[in-house]
Coordinates of C-alpha atoms in Angstrom, one line a residue:
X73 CA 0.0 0.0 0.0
X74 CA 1.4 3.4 -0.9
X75 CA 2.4 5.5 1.8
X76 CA -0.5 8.0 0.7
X77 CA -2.3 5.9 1.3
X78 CA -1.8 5.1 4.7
X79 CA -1.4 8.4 6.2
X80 CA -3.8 9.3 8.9
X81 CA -5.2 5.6 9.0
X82 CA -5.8 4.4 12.7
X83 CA -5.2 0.5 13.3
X84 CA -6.1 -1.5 16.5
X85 CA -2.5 -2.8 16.5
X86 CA 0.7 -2.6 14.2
X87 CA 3.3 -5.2 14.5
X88 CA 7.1 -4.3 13.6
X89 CA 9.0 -7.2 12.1
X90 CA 8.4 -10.0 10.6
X91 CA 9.8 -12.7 11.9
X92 CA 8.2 -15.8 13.5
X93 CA 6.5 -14.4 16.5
X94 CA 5.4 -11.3 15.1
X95 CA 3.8 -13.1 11.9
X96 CA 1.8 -15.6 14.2
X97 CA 0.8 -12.3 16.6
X98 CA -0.4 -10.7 13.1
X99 CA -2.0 -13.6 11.6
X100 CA -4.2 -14.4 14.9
X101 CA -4.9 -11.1 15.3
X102 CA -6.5 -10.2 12.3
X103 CA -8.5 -13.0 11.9
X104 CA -9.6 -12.5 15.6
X105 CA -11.3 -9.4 14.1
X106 CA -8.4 -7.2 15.2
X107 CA -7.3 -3.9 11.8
X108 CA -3.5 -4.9 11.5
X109 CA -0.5 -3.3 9.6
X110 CA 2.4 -4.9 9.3
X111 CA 5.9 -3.3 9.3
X112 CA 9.4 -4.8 8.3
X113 CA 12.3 -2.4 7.6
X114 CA 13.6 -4.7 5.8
X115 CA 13.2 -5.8 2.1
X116 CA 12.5 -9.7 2.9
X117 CA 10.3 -11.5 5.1
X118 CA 11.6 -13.5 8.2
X119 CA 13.6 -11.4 10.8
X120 CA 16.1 -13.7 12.5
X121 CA 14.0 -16.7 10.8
X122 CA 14.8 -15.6 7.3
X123 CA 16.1 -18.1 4.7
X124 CA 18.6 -16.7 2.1
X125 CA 20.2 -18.0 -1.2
X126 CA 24.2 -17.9 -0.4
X127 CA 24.3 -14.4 -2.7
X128 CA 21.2 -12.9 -0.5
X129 CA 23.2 -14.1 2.5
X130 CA 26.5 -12.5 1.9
X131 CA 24.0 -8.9 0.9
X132 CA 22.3 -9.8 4.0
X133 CA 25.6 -10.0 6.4
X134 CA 26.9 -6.5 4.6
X135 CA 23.5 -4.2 4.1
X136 CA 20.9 -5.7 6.4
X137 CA 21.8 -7.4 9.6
X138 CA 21.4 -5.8 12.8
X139 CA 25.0 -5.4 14.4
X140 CA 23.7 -5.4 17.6
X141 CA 21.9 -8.8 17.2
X142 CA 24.3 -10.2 14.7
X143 CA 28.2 -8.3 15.4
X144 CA 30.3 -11.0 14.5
X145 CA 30.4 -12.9 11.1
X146 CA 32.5 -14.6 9.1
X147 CA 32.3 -17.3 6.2
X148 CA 35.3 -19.8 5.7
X149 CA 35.9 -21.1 2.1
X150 CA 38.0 -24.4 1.4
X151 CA 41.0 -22.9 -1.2
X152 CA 41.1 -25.8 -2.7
X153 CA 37.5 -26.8 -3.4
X154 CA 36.4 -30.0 -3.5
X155 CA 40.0 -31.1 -4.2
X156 CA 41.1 -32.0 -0.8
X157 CA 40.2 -31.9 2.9
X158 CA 41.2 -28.5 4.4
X159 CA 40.9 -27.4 8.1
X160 CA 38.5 -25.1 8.8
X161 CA 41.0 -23.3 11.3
X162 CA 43.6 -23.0 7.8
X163 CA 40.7 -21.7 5.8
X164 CA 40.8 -18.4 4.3
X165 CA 38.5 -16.4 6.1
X166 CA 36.3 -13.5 5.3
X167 CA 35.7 -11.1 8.0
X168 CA 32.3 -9.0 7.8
X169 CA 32.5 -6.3 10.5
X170 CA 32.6 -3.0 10.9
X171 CA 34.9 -1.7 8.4
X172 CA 34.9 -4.2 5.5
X173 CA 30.9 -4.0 5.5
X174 CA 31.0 -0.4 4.7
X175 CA 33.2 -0.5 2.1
X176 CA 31.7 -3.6 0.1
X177 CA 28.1 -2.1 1.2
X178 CA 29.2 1.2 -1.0
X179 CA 30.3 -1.0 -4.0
X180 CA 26.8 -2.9 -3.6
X181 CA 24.7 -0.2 -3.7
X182 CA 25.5 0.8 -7.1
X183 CA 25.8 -2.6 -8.1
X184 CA 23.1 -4.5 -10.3
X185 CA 21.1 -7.2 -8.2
X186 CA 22.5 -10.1 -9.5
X187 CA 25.9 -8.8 -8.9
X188 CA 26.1 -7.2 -5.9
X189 CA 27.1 -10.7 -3.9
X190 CA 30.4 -10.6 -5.9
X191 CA 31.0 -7.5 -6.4
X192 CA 31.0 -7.7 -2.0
X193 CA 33.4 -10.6 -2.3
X194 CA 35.7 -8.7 -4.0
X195 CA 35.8 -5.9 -2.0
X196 CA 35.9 -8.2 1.1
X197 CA 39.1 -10.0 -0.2
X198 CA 41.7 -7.9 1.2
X199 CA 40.3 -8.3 4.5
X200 CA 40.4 -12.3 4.5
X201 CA 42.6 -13.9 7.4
X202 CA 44.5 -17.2 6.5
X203 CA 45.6 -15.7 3.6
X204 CA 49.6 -16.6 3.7
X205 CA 49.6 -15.7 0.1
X206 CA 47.5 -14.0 -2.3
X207 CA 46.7 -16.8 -4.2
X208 CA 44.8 -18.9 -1.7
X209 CA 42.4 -16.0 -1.0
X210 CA 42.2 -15.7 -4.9
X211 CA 41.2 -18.9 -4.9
X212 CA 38.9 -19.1 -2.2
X213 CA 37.3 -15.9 -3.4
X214 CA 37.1 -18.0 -6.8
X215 CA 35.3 -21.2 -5.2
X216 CA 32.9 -18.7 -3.8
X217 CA 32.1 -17.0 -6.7
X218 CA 31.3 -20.7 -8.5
X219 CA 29.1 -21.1 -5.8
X220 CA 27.1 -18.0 -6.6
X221 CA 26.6 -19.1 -10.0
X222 CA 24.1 -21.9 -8.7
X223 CA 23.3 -20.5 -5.7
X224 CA 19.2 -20.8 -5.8
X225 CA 19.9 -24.4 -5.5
X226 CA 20.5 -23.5 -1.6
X227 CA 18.2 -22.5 1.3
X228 CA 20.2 -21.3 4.0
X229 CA 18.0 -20.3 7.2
X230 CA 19.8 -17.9 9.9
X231 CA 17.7 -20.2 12.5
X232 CA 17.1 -23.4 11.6
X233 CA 15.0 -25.2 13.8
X234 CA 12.4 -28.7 13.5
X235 CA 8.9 -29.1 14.9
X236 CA 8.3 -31.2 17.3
X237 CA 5.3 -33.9 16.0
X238 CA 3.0 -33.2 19.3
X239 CA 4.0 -29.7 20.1
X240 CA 2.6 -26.7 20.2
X241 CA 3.6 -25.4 16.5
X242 CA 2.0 -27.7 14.9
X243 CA -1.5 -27.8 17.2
X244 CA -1.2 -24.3 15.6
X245 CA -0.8 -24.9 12.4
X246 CA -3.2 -27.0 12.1
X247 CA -5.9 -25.3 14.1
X248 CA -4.8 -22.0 12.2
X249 CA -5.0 -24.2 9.0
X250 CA -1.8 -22.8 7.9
X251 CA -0.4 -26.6 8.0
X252 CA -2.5 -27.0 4.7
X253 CA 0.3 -24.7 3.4
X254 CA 3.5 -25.3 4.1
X255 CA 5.5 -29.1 3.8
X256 CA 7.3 -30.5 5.9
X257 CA 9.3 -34.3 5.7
X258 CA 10.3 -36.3 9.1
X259 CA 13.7 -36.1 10.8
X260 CA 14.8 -39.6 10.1
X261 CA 17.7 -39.9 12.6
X262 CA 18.5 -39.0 16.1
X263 CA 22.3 -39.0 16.2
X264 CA 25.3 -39.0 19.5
X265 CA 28.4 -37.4 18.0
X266 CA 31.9 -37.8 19.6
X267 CA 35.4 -36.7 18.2
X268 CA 35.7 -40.7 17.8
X269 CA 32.2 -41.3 15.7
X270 CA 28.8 -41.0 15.1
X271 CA 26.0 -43.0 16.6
X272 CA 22.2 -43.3 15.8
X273 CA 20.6 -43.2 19.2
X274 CA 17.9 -45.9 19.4
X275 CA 14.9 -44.2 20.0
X276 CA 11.7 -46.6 20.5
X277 CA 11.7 -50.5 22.0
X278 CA 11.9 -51.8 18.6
X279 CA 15.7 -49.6 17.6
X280 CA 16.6 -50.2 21.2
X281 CA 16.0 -54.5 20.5
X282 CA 17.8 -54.5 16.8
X283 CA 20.6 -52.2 18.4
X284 CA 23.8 -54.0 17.9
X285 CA 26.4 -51.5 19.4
X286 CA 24.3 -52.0 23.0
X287 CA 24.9 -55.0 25.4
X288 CA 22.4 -56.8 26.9
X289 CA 22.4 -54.7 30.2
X290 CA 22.6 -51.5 28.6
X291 CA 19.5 -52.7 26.3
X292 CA 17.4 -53.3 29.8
X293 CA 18.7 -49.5 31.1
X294 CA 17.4 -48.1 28.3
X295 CA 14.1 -49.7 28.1
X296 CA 13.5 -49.1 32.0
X297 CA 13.7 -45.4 31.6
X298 CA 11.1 -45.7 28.2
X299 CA 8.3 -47.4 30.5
X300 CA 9.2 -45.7 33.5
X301 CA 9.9 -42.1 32.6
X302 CA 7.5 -41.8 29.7
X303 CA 4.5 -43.1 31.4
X304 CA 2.8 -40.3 33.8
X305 CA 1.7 -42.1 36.7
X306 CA 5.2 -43.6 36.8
X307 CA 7.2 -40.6 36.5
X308 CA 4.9 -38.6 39.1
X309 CA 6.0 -41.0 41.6
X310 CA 9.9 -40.9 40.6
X311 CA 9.7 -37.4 41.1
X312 CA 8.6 -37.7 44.5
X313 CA 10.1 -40.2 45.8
X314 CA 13.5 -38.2 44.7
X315 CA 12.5 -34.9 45.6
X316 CA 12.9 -33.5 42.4
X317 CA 16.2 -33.6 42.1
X318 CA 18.1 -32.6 38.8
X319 CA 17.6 -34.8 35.6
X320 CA 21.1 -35.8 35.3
X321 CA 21.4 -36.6 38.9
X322 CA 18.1 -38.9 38.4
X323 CA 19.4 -40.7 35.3
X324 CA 22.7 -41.3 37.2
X325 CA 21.6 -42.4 40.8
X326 CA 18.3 -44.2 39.6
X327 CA 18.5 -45.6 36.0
X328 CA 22.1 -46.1 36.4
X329 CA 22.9 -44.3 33.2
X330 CA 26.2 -43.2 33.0
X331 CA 28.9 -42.7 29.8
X332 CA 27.1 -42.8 25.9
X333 CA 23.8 -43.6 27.6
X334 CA 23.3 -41.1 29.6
X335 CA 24.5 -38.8 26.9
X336 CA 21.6 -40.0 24.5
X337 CA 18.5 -39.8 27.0
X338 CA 20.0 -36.5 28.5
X339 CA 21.5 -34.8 25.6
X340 CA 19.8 -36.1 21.8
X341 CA 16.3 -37.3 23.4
X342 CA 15.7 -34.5 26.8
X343 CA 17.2 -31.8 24.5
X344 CA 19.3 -30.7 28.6
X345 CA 22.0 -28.5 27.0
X346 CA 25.8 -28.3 29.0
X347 CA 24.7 -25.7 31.7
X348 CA 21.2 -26.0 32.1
X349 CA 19.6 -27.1 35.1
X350 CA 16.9 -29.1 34.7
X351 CA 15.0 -31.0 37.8
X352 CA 13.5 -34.6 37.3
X353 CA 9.8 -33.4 36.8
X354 CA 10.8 -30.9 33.5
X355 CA 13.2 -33.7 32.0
X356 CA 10.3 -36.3 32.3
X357 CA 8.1 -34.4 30.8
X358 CA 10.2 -33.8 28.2
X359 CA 11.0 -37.4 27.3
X360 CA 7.0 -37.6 27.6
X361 CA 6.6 -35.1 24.4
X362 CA 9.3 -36.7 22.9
X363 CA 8.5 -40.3 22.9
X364 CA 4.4 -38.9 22.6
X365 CA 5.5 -37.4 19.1
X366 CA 6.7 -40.9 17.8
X367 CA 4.2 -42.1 15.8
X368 CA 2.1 -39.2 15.3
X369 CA 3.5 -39.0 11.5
X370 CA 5.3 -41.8 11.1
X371 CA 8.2 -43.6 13.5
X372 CA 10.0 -40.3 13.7
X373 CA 9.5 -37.1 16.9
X374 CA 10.5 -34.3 15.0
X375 CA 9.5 -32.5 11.5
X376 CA 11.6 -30.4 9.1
X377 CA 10.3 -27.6 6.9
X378 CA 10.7 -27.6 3.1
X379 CA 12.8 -24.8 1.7
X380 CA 13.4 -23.6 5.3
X381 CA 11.1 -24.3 8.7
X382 CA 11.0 -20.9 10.3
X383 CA 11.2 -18.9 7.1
X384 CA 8.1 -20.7 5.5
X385 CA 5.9 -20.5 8.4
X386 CA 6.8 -17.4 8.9
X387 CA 5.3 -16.5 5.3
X388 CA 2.4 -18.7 5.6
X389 CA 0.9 -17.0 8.7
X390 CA 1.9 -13.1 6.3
X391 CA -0.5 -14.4 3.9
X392 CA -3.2 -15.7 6.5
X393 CA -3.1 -12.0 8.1
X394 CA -3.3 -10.6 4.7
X395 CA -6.7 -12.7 3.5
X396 CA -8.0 -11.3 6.9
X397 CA -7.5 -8.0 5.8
X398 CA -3.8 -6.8 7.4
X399 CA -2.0 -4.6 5.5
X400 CA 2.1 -5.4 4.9
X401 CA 4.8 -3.0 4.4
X402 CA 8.6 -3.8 3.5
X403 CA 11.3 -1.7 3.5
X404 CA 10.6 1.4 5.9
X405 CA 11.7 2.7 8.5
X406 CA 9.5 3.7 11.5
X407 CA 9.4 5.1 14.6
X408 CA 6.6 5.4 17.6
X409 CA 5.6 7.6 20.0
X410 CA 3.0 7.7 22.4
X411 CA -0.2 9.7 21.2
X412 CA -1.4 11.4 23.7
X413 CA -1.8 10.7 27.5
X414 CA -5.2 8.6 26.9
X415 CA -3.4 6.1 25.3
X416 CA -2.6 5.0 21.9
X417 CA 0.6 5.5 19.6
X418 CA 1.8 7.4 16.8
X419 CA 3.7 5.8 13.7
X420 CA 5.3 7.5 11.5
X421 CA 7.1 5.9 8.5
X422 CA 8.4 7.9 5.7
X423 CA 5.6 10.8 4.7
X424 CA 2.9 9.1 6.4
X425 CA 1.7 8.9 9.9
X426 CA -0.8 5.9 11.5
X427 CA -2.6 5.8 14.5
X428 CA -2.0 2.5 16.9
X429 CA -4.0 1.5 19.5
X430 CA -1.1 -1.2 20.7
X431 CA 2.1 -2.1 19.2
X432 CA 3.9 -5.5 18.7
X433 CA 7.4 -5.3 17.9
X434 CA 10.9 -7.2 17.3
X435 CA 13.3 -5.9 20.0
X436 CA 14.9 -4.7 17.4
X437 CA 13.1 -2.1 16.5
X438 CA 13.1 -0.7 20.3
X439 CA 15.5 2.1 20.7
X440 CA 17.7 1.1 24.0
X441 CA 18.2 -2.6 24.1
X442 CA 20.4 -5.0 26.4
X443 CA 21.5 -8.3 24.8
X444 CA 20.1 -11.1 26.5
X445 CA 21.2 -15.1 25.8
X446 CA 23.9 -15.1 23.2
X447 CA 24.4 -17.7 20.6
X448 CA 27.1 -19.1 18.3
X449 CA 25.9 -20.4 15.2
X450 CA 27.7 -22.2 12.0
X451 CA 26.6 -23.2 8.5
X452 CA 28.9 -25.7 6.9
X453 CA 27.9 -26.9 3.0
X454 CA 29.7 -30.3 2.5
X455 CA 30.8 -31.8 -0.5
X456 CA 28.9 -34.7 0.1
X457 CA 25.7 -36.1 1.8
X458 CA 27.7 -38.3 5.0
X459 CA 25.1 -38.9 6.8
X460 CA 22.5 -39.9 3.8
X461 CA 21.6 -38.5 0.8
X462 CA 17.7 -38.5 1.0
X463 CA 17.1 -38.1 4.4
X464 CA 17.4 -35.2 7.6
X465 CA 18.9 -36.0 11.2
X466 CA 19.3 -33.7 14.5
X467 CA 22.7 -35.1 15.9
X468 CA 23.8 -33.5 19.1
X469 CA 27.8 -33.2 19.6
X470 CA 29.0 -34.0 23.3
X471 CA 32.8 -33.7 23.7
X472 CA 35.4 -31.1 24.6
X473 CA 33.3 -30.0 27.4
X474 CA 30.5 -28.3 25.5
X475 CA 27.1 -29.7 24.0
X476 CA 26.6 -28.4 20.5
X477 CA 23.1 -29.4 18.9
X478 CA 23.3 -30.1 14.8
X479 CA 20.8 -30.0 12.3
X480 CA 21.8 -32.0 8.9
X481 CA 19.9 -31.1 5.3
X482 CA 19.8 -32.3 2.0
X483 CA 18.2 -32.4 -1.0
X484 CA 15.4 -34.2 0.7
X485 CA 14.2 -30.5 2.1
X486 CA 15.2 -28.5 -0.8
X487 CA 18.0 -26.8 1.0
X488 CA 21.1 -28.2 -0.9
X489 CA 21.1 -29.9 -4.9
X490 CA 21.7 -33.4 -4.8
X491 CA 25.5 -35.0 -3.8
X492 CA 26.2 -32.0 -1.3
X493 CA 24.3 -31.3 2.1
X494 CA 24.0 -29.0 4.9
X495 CA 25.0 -29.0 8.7
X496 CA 23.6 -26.2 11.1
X497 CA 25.4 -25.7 14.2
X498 CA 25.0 -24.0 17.1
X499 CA 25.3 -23.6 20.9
X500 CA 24.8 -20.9 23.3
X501 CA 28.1 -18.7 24.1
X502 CA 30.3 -15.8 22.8
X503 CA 31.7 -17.2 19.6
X504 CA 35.5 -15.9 20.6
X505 CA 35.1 -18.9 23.2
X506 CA 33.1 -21.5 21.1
X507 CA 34.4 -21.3 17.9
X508 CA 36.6 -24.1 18.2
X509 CA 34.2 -26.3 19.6
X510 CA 31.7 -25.4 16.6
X511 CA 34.4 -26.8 14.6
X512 CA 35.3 -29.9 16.2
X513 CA 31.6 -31.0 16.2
X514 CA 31.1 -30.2 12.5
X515 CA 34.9 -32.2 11.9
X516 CA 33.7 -35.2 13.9
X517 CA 29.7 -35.2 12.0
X518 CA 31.2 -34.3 8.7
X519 CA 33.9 -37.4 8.5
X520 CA 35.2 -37.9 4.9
X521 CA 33.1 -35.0 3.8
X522 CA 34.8 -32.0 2.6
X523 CA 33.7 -28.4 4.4
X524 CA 33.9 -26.2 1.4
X525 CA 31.7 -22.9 2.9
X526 CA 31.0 -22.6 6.6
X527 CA 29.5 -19.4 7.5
X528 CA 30.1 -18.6 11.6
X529 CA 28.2 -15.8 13.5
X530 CA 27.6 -14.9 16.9
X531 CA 23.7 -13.5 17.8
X532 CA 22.1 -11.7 20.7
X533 CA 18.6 -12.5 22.2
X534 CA 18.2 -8.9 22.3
X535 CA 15.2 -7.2 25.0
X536 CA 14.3 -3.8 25.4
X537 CA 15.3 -2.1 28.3
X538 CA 12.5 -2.0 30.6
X539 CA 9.7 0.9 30.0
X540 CA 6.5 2.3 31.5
X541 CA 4.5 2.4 28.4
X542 CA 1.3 0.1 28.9
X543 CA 0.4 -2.0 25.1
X544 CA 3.5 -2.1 23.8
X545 CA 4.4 -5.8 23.7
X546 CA 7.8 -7.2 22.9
X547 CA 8.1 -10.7 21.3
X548 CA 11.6 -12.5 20.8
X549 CA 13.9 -14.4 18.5
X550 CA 15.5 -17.6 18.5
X551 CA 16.7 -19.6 21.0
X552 CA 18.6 -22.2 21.5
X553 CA 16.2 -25.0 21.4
X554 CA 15.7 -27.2 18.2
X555 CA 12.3 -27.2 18.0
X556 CA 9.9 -24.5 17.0
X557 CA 7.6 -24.6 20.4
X558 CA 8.9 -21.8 22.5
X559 CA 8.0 -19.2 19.7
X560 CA 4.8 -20.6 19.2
X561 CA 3.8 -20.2 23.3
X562 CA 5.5 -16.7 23.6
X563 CA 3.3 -15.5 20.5
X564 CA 0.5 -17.1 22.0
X565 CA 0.8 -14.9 25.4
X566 CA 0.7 -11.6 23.4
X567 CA -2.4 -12.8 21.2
X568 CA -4.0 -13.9 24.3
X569 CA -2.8 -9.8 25.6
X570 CA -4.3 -8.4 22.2
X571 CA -7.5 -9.9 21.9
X572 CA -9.2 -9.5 25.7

């Protein structure tokens, strides 16, 4: 809608951003009967959900990003393609920050579209690390640029994350009927991951009975904690008679779990990440929706999205606000102020100025924000499919003392063209302290395969410092959790807020 248009329209609430939270907030609030508009600053839908081509990436990292949600990024290239394995420390390196985004963001503004992700690459060149000669940056710069050639073939998500089959994103897709819309494929494979191998982790009675890397006795632990942990009744009384303790502590001192077993009921199946204390009630519940979600659509707990989870859904619920009548702007800026002291808000963007009764927005967009949890994330495309080449897996990495939880693509969701693939990781963390871990969990997943882009950035849960103003309602981004529920229950409080 022209900006013309809009001006001196009043709305019963505008949402700014569009990422996962504030699309459901929008979607459910239109169609509860709520006048919407719908702001993103930026050109694309998604926020920190957004899925990106490799070219709209790199434009991303130097023109769009947020510095205070995303400061740090980087993307390794292998110099010698898919020649020979190279370590990802000994990669060339291409350092966005600061001062080589604003000069390859000059170049790319007076650059054609379908240019302007090499015309950045060039300009980010001299600002590589690695580089012990000229012509290994040349090269990598030149294995990059190859890439760019086919680079629709890739869907790379800033947050990728799975659905659990019995949580609550997918009760709301369904009752939304958004579910109708978007495609999703099961996560196959549940995998441990040590610097000496990978390991399925058996996952219902019948994987735990064909197991054949699990003795007898280990076999019986396993199954005692299925029965006993998963079923209600029995875990309500487990958690008494142990006073709650922590979930660890439980497995250890009850179930006798200790070593790769405990790691695979604590780490791959209760999702209980290095430093997080969980007591014996939450991690039982958790096995509860884990092993409830088995069967739901098939043998497998978790979903993937098509083309990108987050991103997708995100668009899906844009287009369900937008048959209920909101109204969507890209690409301007805003700002809000307080109408008056009966309430209300004032919205000005560009020429034109809206009237808000409340106001729903990405941390982002608030003007004084402290970062909150911070995450270190890395994006590695492989050379090959190691771990399949029709099929997805979550593997979670425990070694080195950390916990880093993996997501691993192929063509089976669109993401990658067939004989390469994809692995997402992340854990929580600065990424000065982390990035070596990051890279020996995608070494140890990635075996054989050869790394020949891996993108690393560090991102801030941002939250705006703390205010007085009544109906302004802040949502957030991603966490650290694999699954998509936490997003869908926050969004859920503020529609629950909006629509009294």
């Amino acid at each position: 809608m022209a900006e013309r248009e809009l001006d001196g329209q009043s709305f019963d609430v505008v949402v700014l951003g569009t990422g996962l939270e504030e699309a459901i907030i929008a979607s459910e609030a239109a169609a509860g009967g709520k006048s919407v508009l719908h702001i993103d600053r930026n050109p694309y839908y998604g926020g920190a959900y957004a899925c990106f081509t490799l070219s709209a990436l790199i434009e991303w990292a130097v023109c769009h990003r947020d510095y205070r949600q995303v400061p740090i990024v980087e993307i390794l290239v292998n110099s010698e393609g898919e020649k020979q394995q190279q370590k990802l420390t000994d990669q060339p390196t291409f350092v966005i920050d600061k001062n080589s985004r604003e000069i390859a963001a000059a170049f790319i503004a007076e650059s054609p579209a379908a240019s302007r992700a090499s015309e950045a690459l060039h300009r980010l060149a001299p600002f590589a690390t690695n580089n012990t000669c000229t012509e290994k940056t040349d090269s990598a710069t030149t294995t990059l640029l190859a890439f760019l050639q086919n680079d629709r073939n890739y869907q790379i998500e800033l947050a990728p994350k799975v659905a659990l089959c019995r949580g609550r994103m997918i009760d709301l897709l369904i009752d939304s009927g958004i579910g109708e819309y978007v495609q999703f494929r099961g996560v196959e494979h549940n995998y441990l991951v040590r610097d000496n191998g990978v390991e399925r982790v058996p996952e219902s009675k019948e994987d735990i009975f064909a197991c054949t890397t699990l003795s007898l006795i280990e076999k019986r632990k396993l199954m005692r904690v299925i029965t006993s942990v998963a079923d209600n009744e029995q875990s309500r009384r487990i958690v008494e008679e142990t006073g709650n303790i922590l979930f660890d502590k439980l497995l250890r001192e009850k179930f006798k779990l200790d070593g790769k077993l405990l790691d695979a009921v604590l780490r791959c199946v209760a999702r209980v990440g290095m430093n997080e204390n969980v007591n014996a009630a939450e991690g039982c519940e958790r096995i509860q929706r884990y092993v409830s979600s088995m069967g739901r659509y098939g043998r497998m707990a978790y979903l993937c999205g098509l083309y990108g989870a987050g991103s997708e859904i995100t668009q899906s619920f844009c287009r369900m606000c937008a048959v209920s009548g909101g109204t969507y702007i890209l690409s301007k800026n805003v700002s809000v102020q307080p109408a008056n002291d009966n309430g209300g808000f004032t919205i000005s963007l560009g020429s034109a100025t809206v009237q808000a009764e409340k106001v729903v927005m990405d941390p982002t967009y608030a003007s004084t924000v402290t970062s909150g949890i911070v995450l270190s994330r890395a994006i590695c495309i492989l050379d090959a499919p190691v771990l399949g080449d029709d099929t997805t897996a979550l593997a979670t990495y425990v070694d080195n003392g950390g916990v880093v939880s993996l997501l691993y693509v192929t063509q089976a969701t669109m993401a990658v063209p067939k004989g390469k693939s994809m692995l997402y990781a992340w854990v929580e963390g600065g990424l000065s302290e982390n990035k070596n871990l990051l890279c020996h969990a995608i070494s140890a997943t990635c075996g054989t395969a050869i790394p020949l882009i891996t993108l690393f950035m560090e991102t801030h849960l941002l939250k705006a410092s703390s205010s007085a103003t009544a109906d302004i309602y802040f949502t957030n981004g991603p966490d650290a959790t694999v699954d998509l529920d936490n997003a869908a229950v926050a969004a859920n409080n503020i529609i629950e807020l909006l629509l009294k």
